[in-house]
Amino acid sequence: MSHARTIWEEGREPGRQVVALGVALALTAAAVELALAERISWGFDILFVLLCLALALLVTPRDFFTVGVLPPLLMLLVFTVVAVARRGALGRPDDSLVQAVIAGLAGHSLALCLGYGLCLGCLAVRRSYVS
């Protein structure tokens, strides 16, 4: 007898596809924020946290490690791209590239910690259901 699959057992996407989806959606969220508010604000933070959770639910169990290390790298990548395009969106307009990225990471550290924590927690729960 087959049982209905739970949300913890559903993830079937390979790690590479999940990473590509995460990068595309995070950059899109940042671009929308820049278009609407000309700064990276709490809207990006909310979308980032939800994205981290969604990626942890989508990935196949074989690629848990890939998604487990993704949130900080994803935020670093997005803020580096934003700092290259518009430094004033993360810090002061006269900041250097490194200063702008660090200011962005510091200013959005709560979203990073929440997203990373939810991602790792979700992967841990999924691992207990898969094993």
JSON list of N, CA and C in Angstrom, two decimals, residues 20-98:
[
{"chain": "A", "resi": 20, "resn": "ALA", "atom": "N", "xyz": [20.16, 27.57, -9.47]},
{"chain": "A", "resi": 20, "resn": "ALA", "atom": "CA", "xyz": [19.86, 28.50, -10.57]},
{"chain": "A", "resi": 20, "resn": "ALA", "atom": "C", "xyz": [18.54, 29.23, -10.31]},
{"chain": "A", "resi": 21, "resn": "LEU", "atom": "N", "xyz": [17.55, 28.51, -9.83]},
{"chain": "A", "resi": 21, "resn": "LEU", "atom": "CA", "xyz": [16.26, 29.13, -9.50]},
{"chain": "A", "resi": 21, "resn": "LEU", "atom": "C", "xyz": [16.42, 30.14, -8.38]},
{"chain": "A", "resi": 22, "resn": "GLY", "atom": "N", "xyz": [17.19, 29.78, -7.35]},
{"chain": "A", "resi": 22, "resn": "GLY", "atom": "CA", "xyz": [17.41, 30.70, -6.23]},
{"chain": "A", "resi": 22, "resn": "GLY", "atom": "C", "xyz": [18.11, 31.97, -6.65]},
{"chain": "A", "resi": 23, "resn": "VAL", "atom": "N", "xyz": [19.14, 31.84, -7.47]},
{"chain": "A", "resi": 23, "resn": "VAL", "atom": "CA", "xyz": [19.86, 33.02, -7.96]},
{"chain": "A", "resi": 23, "resn": "VAL", "atom": "C", "xyz": [18.93, 33.90, -8.79]},
{"chain": "A", "resi": 24, "resn": "ALA", "atom": "N", "xyz": [18.18, 33.29, -9.69]},
{"chain": "A", "resi": 24, "resn": "ALA", "atom": "CA", "xyz": [17.28, 34.07, -10.55]},
{"chain": "A", "resi": 24, "resn": "ALA", "atom": "C", "xyz": [16.22, 34.79, -9.73]},
{"chain": "A", "resi": 25, "resn": "LEU", "atom": "N", "xyz": [15.61, 34.11, -8.78]},
{"chain": "A", "resi": 25, "resn": "LEU", "atom": "CA", "xyz": [14.55, 34.74, -7.99]},
{"chain": "A", "resi": 25, "resn": "LEU", "atom": "C", "xyz": [15.08, 35.80, -7.03]},
{"chain": "A", "resi": 26, "resn": "ALA", "atom": "N", "xyz": [16.25, 35.57, -6.45]},
{"chain": "A", "resi": 26, "resn": "ALA", "atom": "CA", "xyz": [16.83, 36.57, -5.54]},
{"chain": "A", "resi": 26, "resn": "ALA", "atom": "C", "xyz": [17.23, 37.83, -6.30]},
{"chain": "A", "resi": 27, "resn": "LEU", "atom": "N", "xyz": [17.84, 37.65, -7.46]},
{"chain": "A", "resi": 27, "resn": "LEU", "atom": "CA", "xyz": [18.19, 38.82, -8.27]},
{"chain": "A", "resi": 27, "resn": "LEU", "atom": "C", "xyz": [16.95, 39.56, -8.76]},
{"chain": "A", "resi": 28, "resn": "THR", "atom": "N", "xyz": [15.91, 38.82, -9.09]},
{"chain": "A", "resi": 28, "resn": "THR", "atom": "CA", "xyz": [14.65, 39.45, -9.51]},
{"chain": "A", "resi": 28, "resn": "THR", "atom": "C", "xyz": [14.05, 40.25, -8.35]},
{"chain": "A", "resi": 29, "resn": "ALA", "atom": "N", "xyz": [14.05, 39.66, -7.15]},
{"chain": "A", "resi": 29, "resn": "ALA", "atom": "CA", "xyz": [13.52, 40.37, -5.98]},
{"chain": "A", "resi": 29, "resn": "ALA", "atom": "C", "xyz": [14.30, 41.65, -5.73]},
{"chain": "A", "resi": 30, "resn": "ALA", "atom": "N", "xyz": [15.62, 41.59, -5.85]},
{"chain": "A", "resi": 30, "resn": "ALA", "atom": "CA", "xyz": [16.44, 42.78, -5.66]},
{"chain": "A", "resi": 30, "resn": "ALA", "atom": "C", "xyz": [16.15, 43.83, -6.74]},
{"chain": "A", "resi": 31, "resn": "ALA", "atom": "N", "xyz": [15.99, 43.38, -7.98]},
{"chain": "A", "resi": 31, "resn": "ALA", "atom": "CA", "xyz": [15.70, 44.32, -9.07]},
{"chain": "A", "resi": 31, "resn": "ALA", "atom": "C", "xyz": [14.35, 45.00, -8.87]},
{"chain": "A", "resi": 32, "resn": "VAL", "atom": "N", "xyz": [13.36, 44.25, -8.41]},
{"chain": "A", "resi": 32, "resn": "VAL", "atom": "CA", "xyz": [12.04, 44.83, -8.14]},
{"chain": "A", "resi": 32, "resn": "VAL", "atom": "C", "xyz": [12.14, 45.84, -7.00]},
{"chain": "A", "resi": 33, "resn": "GLU", "atom": "N", "xyz": [12.87, 45.50, -5.94]},
{"chain": "A", "resi": 33, "resn": "GLU", "atom": "CA", "xyz": [13.07, 46.44, -4.84]},
{"chain": "A", "resi": 33, "resn": "GLU", "atom": "C", "xyz": [13.73, 47.73, -5.31]},
{"chain": "A", "resi": 34, "resn": "LEU", "atom": "N", "xyz": [14.76, 47.59, -6.15]},
{"chain": "A", "resi": 34, "resn": "LEU", "atom": "CA", "xyz": [15.45, 48.77, -6.65]},
{"chain": "A", "resi": 34, "resn": "LEU", "atom": "C", "xyz": [14.53, 49.61, -7.54]},
{"chain": "A", "resi": 35, "resn": "ALA", "atom": "N", "xyz": [13.69, 48.95, -8.31]},
{"chain": "A", "resi": 35, "resn": "ALA", "atom": "CA", "xyz": [12.77, 49.68, -9.18]},
{"chain": "A", "resi": 35, "resn": "ALA", "atom": "C", "xyz": [11.69, 50.41, -8.37]},
{"chain": "A", "resi": 36, "resn": "LEU", "atom": "N", "xyz": [11.22, 49.79, -7.29]},
{"chain": "A", "resi": 36, "resn": "LEU", "atom": "CA", "xyz": [10.14, 50.38, -6.51]},
{"chain": "A", "resi": 36, "resn": "LEU", "atom": "C", "xyz": [10.64, 51.36, -5.46]},
{"chain": "A", "resi": 37, "resn": "ALA", "atom": "N", "xyz": [11.68, 51.01, -4.74]},
{"chain": "A", "resi": 37, "resn": "ALA", "atom": "CA", "xyz": [12.11, 51.81, -3.60]},
{"chain": "A", "resi": 37, "resn": "ALA", "atom": "C", "xyz": [13.49, 52.43, -3.77]},
{"chain": "A", "resi": 38, "resn": "GLU", "atom": "N", "xyz": [14.22, 52.04, -4.79]},
{"chain": "A", "resi": 38, "resn": "GLU", "atom": "CA", "xyz": [15.58, 52.50, -5.05]},
{"chain": "A", "resi": 38, "resn": "GLU", "atom": "C", "xyz": [16.55, 52.12, -3.93]},
{"chain": "A", "resi": 39, "resn": "ARG", "atom": "N", "xyz": [16.14, 51.25, -3.05]},
{"chain": "A", "resi": 39, "resn": "ARG", "atom": "CA", "xyz": [16.98, 50.69, -1.98]},
{"chain": "A", "resi": 39, "resn": "ARG", "atom": "C", "xyz": [16.55, 49.25, -1.76]},
{"chain": "A", "resi": 40, "resn": "ILE", "atom": "N", "xyz": [17.43, 48.47, -1.18]},
{"chain": "A", "resi": 40, "resn": "ILE", "atom": "CA", "xyz": [17.06, 47.12, -0.76]},
{"chain": "A", "resi": 40, "resn": "ILE", "atom": "C", "xyz": [16.47, 47.25, 0.64]},
{"chain": "A", "resi": 41, "resn": "SER", "atom": "N", "xyz": [15.21, 46.89, 0.80]},
{"chain": "A", "resi": 41, "resn": "SER", "atom": "CA", "xyz": [14.52, 47.11, 2.08]},
{"chain": "A", "resi": 41, "resn": "SER", "atom": "C", "xyz": [13.92, 45.81, 2.60]},
{"chain": "A", "resi": 42, "resn": "TRP", "atom": "N", "xyz": [12.95, 45.95, 3.49]},
{"chain": "A", "resi": 42, "resn": "TRP", "atom": "CA", "xyz": [12.34, 44.80, 4.14]},
{"chain": "A", "resi": 42, "resn": "TRP", "atom": "C", "xyz": [11.59, 43.89, 3.16]},
{"chain": "A", "resi": 43, "resn": "GLY", "atom": "N", "xyz": [11.16, 44.40, 2.03]},
{"chain": "A", "resi": 43, "resn": "GLY", "atom": "CA", "xyz": [10.48, 43.56, 1.04]},
{"chain": "A", "resi": 43, "resn": "GLY", "atom": "C", "xyz": [11.41, 42.47, 0.52]},
{"chain": "A", "resi": 44, "resn": "PHE", "atom": "N", "xyz": [12.65, 42.83, 0.26]},
{"chain": "A", "resi": 44, "resn": "PHE", "atom": "CA", "xyz": [13.63, 41.84, -0.16]},
{"chain": "A", "resi": 44, "resn": "PHE", "atom": "C", "xyz": [13.88, 40.84, 0.96]},
{"chain": "A", "resi": 45, "resn": "ASP", "atom": "N", "xyz": [13.93, 41.32, 2.20]},
{"chain": "A", "resi": 45, "resn": "ASP", "atom": "CA", "xyz": [14.18, 40.43, 3.33]},
{"chain": "A", "resi": 45, "resn": "ASP", "atom": "C", "xyz": [13.11, 39.35, 3.44]},
{"chain": "A", "resi": 46, "resn": "ILE", "atom": "N", "xyz": [11.86, 39.75, 3.32]},
{"chain": "A", "resi": 46, "resn": "ILE", "atom": "CA", "xyz": [10.76, 38.78, 3.41]},
{"chain": "A", "resi": 46, "resn": "ILE", "atom": "C", "xyz": [10.85, 37.77, 2.28]},
{"chain": "A", "resi": 47, "resn": "LEU", "atom": "N", "xyz": [11.08, 38.24, 1.08]},
{"chain": "A", "resi": 47, "resn": "LEU", "atom": "CA", "xyz": [11.19, 37.33, -0.06]},
{"chain": "A", "resi": 47, "resn": "LEU", "atom": "C", "xyz": [12.40, 36.41, 0.07]},
{"chain": "A", "resi": 48, "resn": "PHE", "atom": "N", "xyz": [13.49, 36.91, 0.62]},
{"chain": "A", "resi": 48, "resn": "PHE", "atom": "CA", "xyz": [14.69, 36.09, 0.80]},
{"chain": "A", "resi": 48, "resn": "PHE", "atom": "C", "xyz": [14.43, 34.95, 1.78]},
{"chain": "A", "resi": 49, "resn": "VAL", "atom": "N", "xyz": [13.78, 35.25, 2.89]},
{"chain": "A", "resi": 49, "resn": "VAL", "atom": "CA", "xyz": [13.48, 34.21, 3.88]},
{"chain": "A", "resi": 49, "resn": "VAL", "atom": "C", "xyz": [12.56, 33.15, 3.27]},
{"chain": "A", "resi": 50, "resn": "LEU", "atom": "N", "xyz": [11.52, 33.57, 2.59]},
{"chain": "A", "resi": 50, "resn": "LEU", "atom": "CA", "xyz": [10.61, 32.62, 1.94]},
{"chain": "A", "resi": 50, "resn": "LEU", "atom": "C", "xyz": [11.31, 31.81, 0.86]},
{"chain": "A", "resi": 51, "resn": "LEU", "atom": "N", "xyz": [12.20, 32.45, 0.13]},
{"chain": "A", "resi": 51, "resn": "LEU", "atom": "CA", "xyz": [12.95, 31.76, -0.91]},
{"chain": "A", "resi": 51, "resn": "LEU", "atom": "C", "xyz": [13.85, 30.68, -0.32]},
{"chain": "A", "resi": 52, "resn": "CYS", "atom": "N", "xyz": [14.52, 30.98, 0.77]},
{"chain": "A", "resi": 52, "resn": "CYS", "atom": "CA", "xyz": [15.39, 29.98, 1.42]},
{"chain": "A", "resi": 52, "resn": "CYS", "atom": "C", "xyz": [14.59, 28.77, 1.85]},
{"chain": "A", "resi": 53, "resn": "LEU", "atom": "N", "xyz": [13.41, 28.98, 2.41]},
{"chain": "A", "resi": 53, "resn": "LEU", "atom": "CA", "xyz": [12.56, 27.88, 2.82]},
{"chain": "A", "resi": 53, "resn": "LEU", "atom": "C", "xyz": [12.07, 27.08, 1.62]},
{"chain": "A", "resi": 54, "resn": "ALA", "atom": "N", "xyz": [11.66, 27.77, 0.58]},
{"chain": "A", "resi": 54, "resn": "ALA", "atom": "CA", "xyz": [11.16, 27.09, -0.63]},
{"chain": "A", "resi": 54, "resn": "ALA", "atom": "C", "xyz": [12.26, 26.25, -1.29]},
{"chain": "A", "resi": 55, "resn": "LEU", "atom": "N", "xyz": [13.47, 26.76, -1.34]},
{"chain": "A", "resi": 55, "resn": "LEU", "atom": "CA", "xyz": [14.57, 26.01, -1.95]},
{"chain": "A", "resi": 55, "resn": "LEU", "atom": "C", "xyz": [14.87, 24.75, -1.16]},
{"chain": "A", "resi": 56, "resn": "ALA", "atom": "N", "xyz": [14.78, 24.83, 0.17]},
{"chain": "A", "resi": 56, "resn": "ALA", "atom": "CA", "xyz": [15.01, 23.66, 1.01]},
{"chain": "A", "resi": 56, "resn": "ALA", "atom": "C", "xyz": [13.93, 22.60, 0.80]},
{"chain": "A", "resi": 57, "resn": "LEU", "atom": "N", "xyz": [12.73, 23.03, 0.45]},
{"chain": "A", "resi": 57, "resn": "LEU", "atom": "CA", "xyz": [11.65, 22.08, 0.19]},
{"chain": "A", "resi": 57, "resn": "LEU", "atom": "C", "xyz": [11.72, 21.49, -1.21]},
{"chain": "A", "resi": 58, "resn": "LEU", "atom": "N", "xyz": [12.30, 22.19, -2.15]},
{"chain": "A", "resi": 58, "resn": "LEU", "atom": "CA", "xyz": [12.35, 21.73, -3.55]},
{"chain": "A", "resi": 58, "resn": "LEU", "atom": "C", "xyz": [13.45, 20.73, -3.86]},
{"chain": "A", "resi": 59, "resn": "VAL", "atom": "N", "xyz": [14.56, 20.80, -3.14]},
{"chain": "A", "resi": 59, "resn": "VAL", "atom": "CA", "xyz": [15.75, 20.05, -3.52]},
{"chain": "A", "resi": 59, "resn": "VAL", "atom": "C", "xyz": [15.59, 18.56, -3.21]},
{"chain": "A", "resi": 60, "resn": "THR", "atom": "N", "xyz": [16.21, 17.76, -4.03]},
{"chain": "A", "resi": 60, "resn": "THR", "atom": "CA", "xyz": [16.24, 16.32, -3.80]},
{"chain": "A", "resi": 60, "resn": "THR", "atom": "C", "xyz": [17.16, 16.01, -2.61]},
{"chain": "A", "resi": 61, "resn": "PRO", "atom": "N", "xyz": [16.87, 14.98, -1.83]},
{"chain": "A", "resi": 61, "resn": "PRO", "atom": "CA", "xyz": [17.70, 14.67, -0.66]},
{"chain": "A", "resi": 61, "resn": "PRO", "atom": "C", "xyz": [19.18, 14.48, -0.98]},
{"chain": "A", "resi": 62, "resn": "ARG", "atom": "N", "xyz": [19.50, 14.01, -2.14]},
{"chain": "A", "resi": 62, "resn": "ARG", "atom": "CA", "xyz": [20.89, 13.80, -2.55]},
{"chain": "A", "resi": 62, "resn": "ARG", "atom": "C", "xyz": [21.67, 15.12, -2.55]},
{"chain": "A", "resi": 63, "resn": "ASP", "atom": "N", "xyz": [21.01, 16.25, -2.75]},
{"chain": "A", "resi": 63, "resn": "ASP", "atom": "CA", "xyz": [21.66, 17.55, -2.88]},
{"chain": "A", "resi": 63, "resn": "ASP", "atom": "C", "xyz": [21.39, 18.48, -1.70]},
{"chain": "A", "resi": 64, "resn": "PHE", "atom": "N", "xyz": [21.13, 17.93, -0.53]},
{"chain": "A", "resi": 64, "resn": "PHE", "atom": "CA", "xyz": [20.88, 18.76, 0.65]},
{"chain": "A", "resi": 64, "resn": "PHE", "atom": "C", "xyz": [22.06, 19.68, 0.96]},
{"chain": "A", "resi": 65, "resn": "PHE", "atom": "N", "xyz": [23.28, 19.20, 0.81]},
{"chain": "A", "resi": 65, "resn": "PHE", "atom": "CA", "xyz": [24.44, 20.03, 1.13]},
{"chain": "A", "resi": 65, "resn": "PHE", "atom": "C", "xyz": [24.48, 21.29, 0.27]},
{"chain": "A", "resi": 66, "resn": "THR", "atom": "N", "xyz": [24.18, 21.12, -1.00]},
{"chain": "A", "resi": 66, "resn": "THR", "atom": "CA", "xyz": [24.22, 22.26, -1.92]},
{"chain": "A", "resi": 66, "resn": "THR", "atom": "C", "xyz": [23.30, 23.38, -1.45]},
{"chain": "A", "resi": 67, "resn": "VAL", "atom": "N", "xyz": [22.10, 23.04, -1.07]},
{"chain": "A", "resi": 67, "resn": "VAL", "atom": "CA", "xyz": [21.15, 24.05, -0.61]},
{"chain": "A", "resi": 67, "resn": "VAL", "atom": "C", "xyz": [21.47, 24.48, 0.82]},
{"chain": "A", "resi": 68, "resn": "GLY", "atom": "N", "xyz": [22.09, 23.61, 1.59]},
{"chain": "A", "resi": 68, "resn": "GLY", "atom": "CA", "xyz": [22.46, 23.94, 2.96]},
{"chain": "A", "resi": 68, "resn": "GLY", "atom": "C", "xyz": [23.49, 25.05, 3.07]},
{"chain": "A", "resi": 69, "resn": "VAL", "atom": "N", "xyz": [24.32, 25.22, 2.07]},
{"chain": "A", "resi": 69, "resn": "VAL", "atom": "CA", "xyz": [25.32, 26.29, 2.08]},
{"chain": "A", "resi": 69, "resn": "VAL", "atom": "C", "xyz": [24.90, 27.48, 1.21]},
{"chain": "A", "resi": 70, "resn": "LEU", "atom": "N", "xyz": [23.74, 27.40, 0.60]},
{"chain": "A", "resi": 70, "resn": "LEU", "atom": "CA", "xyz": [23.34, 28.42, -0.38]},
{"chain": "A", "resi": 70, "resn": "LEU", "atom": "C", "xyz": [22.95, 29.78, 0.19]},
{"chain": "A", "resi": 71, "resn": "PRO", "atom": "N", "xyz": [22.16, 29.89, 1.27]},
{"chain": "A", "resi": 71, "resn": "PRO", "atom": "CA", "xyz": [21.67, 31.23, 1.67]},
{"chain": "A", "resi": 71, "resn": "PRO", "atom": "C", "xyz": [22.73, 32.31, 1.86]},
{"chain": "A", "resi": 72, "resn": "PRO", "atom": "N", "xyz": [23.82, 32.08, 2.60]},
{"chain": "A", "resi": 72, "resn": "PRO", "atom": "CA", "xyz": [24.79, 33.18, 2.73]},
{"chain": "A", "resi": 72, "resn": "PRO", "atom": "C", "xyz": [25.49, 33.51, 1.41]},
{"chain": "A", "resi": 73, "resn": "LEU", "atom": "N", "xyz": [25.76, 32.49, 0.61]},
{"chain": "A", "resi": 73, "resn": "LEU", "atom": "CA", "xyz": [26.40, 32.74, -0.68]},
{"chain": "A", "resi": 73, "resn": "LEU", "atom": "C", "xyz": [25.45, 33.48, -1.61]},
{"chain": "A", "resi": 74, "resn": "LEU", "atom": "N", "xyz": [24.18, 33.15, -1.54]},
{"chain": "A", "resi": 74, "resn": "LEU", "atom": "CA", "xyz": [23.17, 33.81, -2.37]},
{"chain": "A", "resi": 74, "resn": "LEU", "atom": "C", "xyz": [23.05, 35.28, -2.01]},
{"chain": "A", "resi": 75, "resn": "MET", "atom": "N", "xyz": [22.99, 35.58, -0.72]},
{"chain": "A", "resi": 75, "resn": "MET", "atom": "CA", "xyz": [22.88, 36.98, -0.32]},
{"chain": "A", "resi": 75, "resn": "MET", "atom": "C", "xyz": [24.15, 37.75, -0.67]},
{"chain": "A", "resi": 76, "resn": "LEU", "atom": "N", "xyz": [25.30, 37.12, -0.50]},
{"chain": "A", "resi": 76, "resn": "LEU", "atom": "CA", "xyz": [26.56, 37.76, -0.87]},
{"chain": "A", "resi": 76, "resn": "LEU", "atom": "C", "xyz": [26.58, 38.07, -2.37]},
{"chain": "A", "resi": 77, "resn": "LEU", "atom": "N", "xyz": [26.17, 37.14, -3.18]},
{"chain": "A", "resi": 77, "resn": "LEU", "atom": "CA", "xyz": [26.13, 37.35, -4.63]},
{"chain": "A", "resi": 77, "resn": "LEU", "atom": "C", "xyz": [25.18, 38.49, -5.01]},
{"chain": "A", "resi": 78, "resn": "VAL", "atom": "N", "xyz": [23.98, 38.46, -4.46]},
{"chain": "A", "resi": 78, "resn": "VAL", "atom": "CA", "xyz": [22.99, 39.50, -4.79]},
{"chain": "A", "resi": 78, "resn": "VAL", "atom": "C", "xyz": [23.49, 40.87, -4.37]},
{"chain": "A", "resi": 79, "resn": "PHE", "atom": "N", "xyz": [24.05, 40.98, -3.18]},
{"chain": "A", "resi": 79, "resn": "PHE", "atom": "CA", "xyz": [24.52, 42.29, -2.71]},
{"chain": "A", "resi": 79, "resn": "PHE", "atom": "C", "xyz": [25.75, 42.76, -3.47]},
{"chain": "A", "resi": 80, "resn": "THR", "atom": "N", "xyz": [26.57, 41.84, -3.93]},
{"chain": "A", "resi": 80, "resn": "THR", "atom": "CA", "xyz": [27.71, 42.24, -4.76]},
{"chain": "A", "resi": 80, "resn": "THR", "atom": "C", "xyz": [27.22, 42.80, -6.09]},
{"chain": "A", "resi": 81, "resn": "VAL", "atom": "N", "xyz": [26.24, 42.13, -6.70]},
{"chain": "A", "resi": 81, "resn": "VAL", "atom": "CA", "xyz": [25.68, 42.62, -7.96]},
{"chain": "A", "resi": 81, "resn": "VAL", "atom": "C", "xyz": [25.02, 43.98, -7.76]},
{"chain": "A", "resi": 82, "resn": "VAL", "atom": "N", "xyz": [24.25, 44.11, -6.68]},
{"chain": "A", "resi": 82, "resn": "VAL", "atom": "CA", "xyz": [23.58, 45.38, -6.39]},
{"chain": "A", "resi": 82, "resn": "VAL", "atom": "C", "xyz": [24.61, 46.48, -6.14]},
{"chain": "A", "resi": 83, "resn": "ALA", "atom": "N", "xyz": [25.67, 46.17, -5.41]},
{"chain": "A", "resi": 83, "resn": "ALA", "atom": "CA", "xyz": [26.69, 47.18, -5.10]},
{"chain": "A", "resi": 83, "resn": "ALA", "atom": "C", "xyz": [27.42, 47.62, -6.36]},
{"chain": "A", "resi": 84, "resn": "VAL", "atom": "N", "xyz": [27.63, 46.72, -7.29]},
{"chain": "A", "resi": 84, "resn": "VAL", "atom": "CA", "xyz": [28.26, 47.10, -8.56]},
{"chain": "A", "resi": 84, "resn": "VAL", "atom": "C", "xyz": [27.33, 48.02, -9.35]},
{"chain": "A", "resi": 85, "resn": "ALA", "atom": "N", "xyz": [26.05, 47.71, -9.34]},
{"chain": "A", "resi": 85, "resn": "ALA", "atom": "CA", "xyz": [25.09, 48.50, -10.12]},
{"chain": "A", "resi": 85, "resn": "ALA", "atom": "C", "xyz": [24.72, 49.82, -9.45]},
{"chain": "A", "resi": 86, "resn": "ARG", "atom": "N", "xyz": [24.49, 49.78, -8.13]},
{"chain": "A", "resi": 86, "resn": "ARG", "atom": "CA", "xyz": [24.02, 50.98, -7.42]},
{"chain": "A", "resi": 86, "resn": "ARG", "atom": "C", "xyz": [24.41, 50.91, -5.95]},
{"chain": "A", "resi": 87, "resn": "ARG", "atom": "N", "xyz": [25.57, 51.42, -5.63]},
{"chain": "A", "resi": 87, "resn": "ARG", "atom": "CA", "xyz": [26.10, 51.32, -4.26]},
{"chain": "A", "resi": 87, "resn": "ARG", "atom": "C", "xyz": [25.21, 51.98, -3.22]},
{"chain": "A", "resi": 88, "resn": "GLY", "atom": "N", "xyz": [24.55, 53.03, -3.60]},
{"chain": "A", "resi": 88, "resn": "GLY", "atom": "CA", "xyz": [23.70, 53.74, -2.67]},
{"chain": "A", "resi": 88, "resn": "GLY", "atom": "C", "xyz": [22.49, 52.95, -2.21]},
{"chain": "A", "resi": 89, "resn": "ALA", "atom": "N", "xyz": [22.18, 51.86, -2.87]},
{"chain": "A", "resi": 89, "resn": "ALA", "atom": "CA", "xyz": [21.04, 51.04, -2.48]},
{"chain": "A", "resi": 89, "resn": "ALA", "atom": "C", "xyz": [21.33, 50.20, -1.24]},
{"chain": "A", "resi": 90, "resn": "LEU", "atom": "N", "xyz": [22.60, 50.03, -0.90]},
{"chain": "A", "resi": 90, "resn": "LEU", "atom": "CA", "xyz": [22.98, 49.23, 0.26]},
{"chain": "A", "resi": 90, "resn": "LEU", "atom": "C", "xyz": [23.61, 50.06, 1.37]},
{"chain": "A", "resi": 91, "resn": "GLY", "atom": "N", "xyz": [24.26, 51.10, 1.01]},
{"chain": "A", "resi": 91, "resn": "GLY", "atom": "CA", "xyz": [24.95, 51.96, 1.98]},
{"chain": "A", "resi": 91, "resn": "GLY", "atom": "C", "xyz": [24.93, 53.39, 1.48]},
{"chain": "A", "resi": 92, "resn": "ARG", "atom": "N", "xyz": [26.01, 54.08, 1.73]},
{"chain": "A", "resi": 92, "resn": "ARG", "atom": "CA", "xyz": [26.14, 55.45, 1.22]},
{"chain": "A", "resi": 92, "resn": "ARG", "atom": "C", "xyz": [26.64, 55.40, -0.22]},
{"chain": "A", "resi": 93, "resn": "PRO", "atom": "N", "xyz": [26.27, 56.35, -1.02]},
{"chain": "A", "resi": 93, "resn": "PRO", "atom": "CA", "xyz": [26.71, 56.35, -2.43]},
{"chain": "A", "resi": 93, "resn": "PRO", "atom": "C", "xyz": [28.22, 56.44, -2.60]},
{"chain": "A", "resi": 94, "resn": "ASP", "atom": "N", "xyz": [28.93, 57.01, -1.63]},
{"chain": "A", "resi": 94, "resn": "ASP", "atom": "CA", "xyz": [30.38, 57.14, -1.75]},
{"chain": "A", "resi": 94, "resn": "ASP", "atom": "C", "xyz": [31.14, 55.96, -1.14]},
{"chain": "A", "resi": 95, "resn": "ASP", "atom": "N", "xyz": [30.44, 54.93, -0.69]},
{"chain": "A", "resi": 95, "resn": "ASP", "atom": "CA", "xyz": [31.10, 53.73, -0.16]},
{"chain": "A", "resi": 95, "resn": "ASP", "atom": "C", "xyz": [31.84, 52.99, -1.26]},
{"chain": "A", "resi": 96, "resn": "SER", "atom": "N", "xyz": [32.89, 52.29, -0.87]},
{"chain": "A", "resi": 96, "resn": "SER", "atom": "CA", "xyz": [33.57, 51.40, -1.82]},
{"chain": "A", "resi": 96, "resn": "SER", "atom": "C", "xyz": [32.69, 50.17, -2.03]},
{"chain": "A", "resi": 97, "resn": "LEU", "atom": "N", "xyz": [33.05, 49.36, -3.00]},
{"chain": "A", "resi": 97, "resn": "LEU", "atom": "CA", "xyz": [32.28, 48.14, -3.29]},
{"chain": "A", "resi": 97, "resn": "LEU", "atom": "C", "xyz": [32.23, 47.24, -2.06]},
{"chain": "A", "resi": 98, "resn": "VAL", "atom": "N", "xyz": [33.36, 47.02, -1.42]},
{"chain": "A", "resi": 98, "resn": "VAL", "atom": "CA", "xyz": [33.41, 46.14, -0.25]},
{"chain": "A", "resi": 98, "resn": "VAL", "atom": "C", "xyz": [32.59, 46.73, 0.89]}
]
